[in-house]
């Protein structure tokens, strides 16, 4: 009933320019579907106990409380969600009154974080993103990007500001039903990612949604609906306007998902990789040189395999792989101009990193490690005397050695060199000594006075 009332309210309040969008929205709202507990497979036993506690406590205090977003989407697939997000009609201040272990965070959106040891349950108040609203709380950039969006609303408002239909499903703690305003359940069963509303407008509001489309398609094995996919090719450059700090996290999630290789292929396909790693993309486009493609693909495959085997992966290794060719090309250029090799590489590393951090703000400790991995590559060449021992003791040796092996496997370094280092690490003291001994100089023959026949 509430929904139908809302439908009429929307129609009659529609302003001239907003009326079409409002009508579309209202029509969809009139199709709200409620899936009862017996019509879906989500059970409370799959949820974090703390999330369940938060839901019940809010409900007991007289508020609405739902699980929403990625956790509902993942639970429907039987996956263990990364985190649990709660949506409520309580304001952040009201949430804070309900929970002692709670902090209000965020500038762009104010949210409540409820702490349980190391687990944080994020509780967000329903928000509206009604573009007809003349509200000081909402700020839009001239290119259509939402800068601040803190208009509280109802669940019917909240649903429309979410990105994909499968991310806009609400699990209601009151009766364990799932509320679906956007056809998300059908899309979920069909394995389709569909943006809510007009895709181009939604990408302009927040270009990061293009990256999220790729990330979820890869993570869930879903396809991207044609209308959601089409504008990406054209709008990909909008990502350049996103603050570099926001992109780093998104990029990490993308490449450390265990399906990094698919993410890479897809980002390249849509022209999104270019906006994130312009220098790497430039090298990848060189048709004469296949090395960067093979090298990056192999780095990603290895990293995906490590994740599958539950081994640790480090972001700096992958980023170093993405940019290695750019560093090498620039270093070679500098050497042609007369710089000594090690200086050339140091300067090239600095230049490449400073250009890269304009797109994605990579933390200092990560860029520092990338730099070390690159510069240690030169030191692998020095195999005589004490140098190999010192290199072995370098804190970044292991990563740099793995990098060398990767280069060798993909034709970017001598296999013999990589094998030498593989052997050297496990060799006995005597063997190591032998391996690092300077090649014996041939005894110079005693000089005999040569007759210079020319002078004769
Ligand atoms: P995961 O946590 O697995 O990465 P998620 O869908 O939960 O995926 P979050 O970033 O945790 O992603 O966001 C939670 C929810 O908030 C999303 O499911 C979506 O409904 C909404 N959301 C997040 N980012 C955006 C965005 N850029 N535009 C619109 N809605 C968004
Ligand atoms: Mg989430």
CSV table of N, CA and C and ligand atoms in Angstrom, one decimal, residues 69-71 73-74 82-83 85 161-163 167-168 202 206 209 212 215-216 219 246 253, ligand 1:
chain,number,residue,atom,x,y,z
A,69,UNK,N,23.0,-5.1,0.0
A,69,UNK,CA,24.3,-4.9,-0.8
A,69,UNK,C,24.9,-6.3,-1.0
A,70,UNK,N,26.3,-6.2,-1.1
A,70,UNK,CA,27.1,-7.4,-1.5
A,70,UNK,C,26.8,-8.6,-0.6
A,71,UNK,N,26.5,-8.4,0.6
A,71,UNK,CA,26.3,-9.6,1.5
A,71,UNK,C,25.1,-10.4,1.1
A,73,UNK,N,23.7,-10.4,-1.9
A,73,UNK,CA,24.1,-10.9,-3.2
A,73,UNK,C,25.0,-12.2,-3.1
A,74,UNK,N,26.0,-12.1,-2.2
A,74,UNK,CA,26.9,-13.3,-2.0
A,74,UNK,C,26.2,-14.4,-1.3
A,82,UNK,N,32.3,-10.8,2.3
A,82,UNK,CA,33.5,-10.2,2.9
A,82,UNK,C,33.1,-9.4,4.1
A,83,UNK,N,31.9,-8.7,4.0
A,83,UNK,CA,31.5,-7.9,5.1
A,83,UNK,C,30.0,-7.8,5.1
A,85,UNK,N,26.7,-5.4,5.5
A,85,UNK,CA,26.2,-4.0,5.6
A,85,UNK,C,24.7,-4.0,6.0
A,161,UNK,N,19.6,4.7,-5.3
A,161,UNK,CA,20.9,5.2,-5.4
A,161,UNK,C,22.0,4.1,-5.5
A,162,UNK,N,21.5,2.9,-5.3
A,162,UNK,CA,22.5,1.8,-5.4
A,162,UNK,C,22.9,1.5,-6.8
A,163,UNK,N,23.9,0.8,-7.0
A,163,UNK,CA,24.4,0.6,-8.4
A,163,UNK,C,23.7,-0.5,-9.2
A,167,UNK,N,22.7,-5.7,-6.3
A,167,UNK,CA,23.2,-5.1,-5.1
A,167,UNK,C,22.1,-4.3,-4.3
A,168,UNK,N,20.9,-4.4,-4.8
A,168,UNK,CA,19.9,-3.6,-4.2
A,168,UNK,C,18.8,-4.5,-3.6
A,202,UNK,N,24.2,7.1,-14.6
A,202,UNK,CA,24.8,6.5,-13.4
A,202,UNK,C,26.3,6.5,-13.4
A,206,UNK,N,29.0,8.6,-10.9
A,206,UNK,CA,30.1,8.0,-10.2
A,206,UNK,C,30.8,7.0,-11.2
A,209,UNK,N,31.7,3.2,-10.8
A,209,UNK,CA,30.7,2.1,-11.1
A,209,UNK,C,31.2,1.3,-12.3
A,212,UNK,N,33.4,-1.2,-10.9
A,212,UNK,CA,32.6,-2.2,-10.1
A,212,UNK,C,31.9,-3.2,-11.0
A,215,UNK,N,34.5,-5.6,-11.8
A,215,UNK,CA,34.9,-6.4,-10.6
A,215,UNK,C,33.8,-7.5,-10.3
A,216,UNK,N,32.6,-7.1,-10.3
A,216,UNK,CA,31.5,-8.0,-9.9
A,216,UNK,C,31.3,-9.1,-11.0
A,219,UNK,N,34.1,-11.4,-10.4
A,219,UNK,CA,34.0,-12.1,-9.1
A,219,UNK,C,32.8,-13.1,-9.1
A,246,UNK,N,40.9,7.2,-4.1
A,246,UNK,CA,39.8,6.3,-4.1
A,246,UNK,C,40.1,5.1,-5.0
A,253,UNK,N,41.3,-4.4,-4.9
A,253,UNK,CA,40.2,-5.4,-4.9
A,253,UNK,C,40.1,-6.2,-6.2
B,1,LIG,P1,32.0,-6.3,-1.9
B,1,LIG,O1,31.8,-5.8,-0.5
B,1,LIG,O2,31.9,-7.7,-2.2
B,1,LIG,O3,33.1,-5.6,-2.6
B,1,LIG,P2,29.6,-4.7,-2.2
B,1,LIG,O4,28.5,-4.8,-3.3
B,1,LIG,O5,29.1,-5.1,-0.8
B,1,LIG,O6,30.7,-5.7,-2.7
B,1,LIG,P3,30.5,-2.3,-1.1
B,1,LIG,O7,31.5,-1.3,-1.7
B,1,LIG,O8,30.7,-2.9,0.2
B,1,LIG,O9,30.3,-3.3,-2.3
B,1,LIG,O10,29.1,-1.5,-1.1
B,1,LIG,C1,27.9,-2.0,-0.5
B,1,LIG,C2,26.7,-1.6,-1.3
B,1,LIG,O11,26.6,-0.2,-1.4
B,1,LIG,C3,26.7,-2.1,-2.7
B,1,LIG,O12,26.2,-3.4,-2.8
B,1,LIG,C4,25.8,-1.1,-3.4
B,1,LIG,O13,24.4,-1.3,-3.1
B,1,LIG,C5,26.2,0.2,-2.7
B,1,LIG,N1,27.2,0.9,-3.4
B,1,LIG,C6,28.6,0.8,-3.1
B,1,LIG,N2,29.3,1.6,-4.0
B,1,LIG,C7,28.4,2.2,-4.8
B,1,LIG,C8,28.5,3.1,-5.8
B,1,LIG,N3,29.7,3.6,-6.2
B,1,LIG,N4,27.3,3.5,-6.4
B,1,LIG,C9,26.2,3.1,-6.0
B,1,LIG,N5,26.0,2.2,-5.0
B,1,LIG,C10,27.1,1.8,-4.4
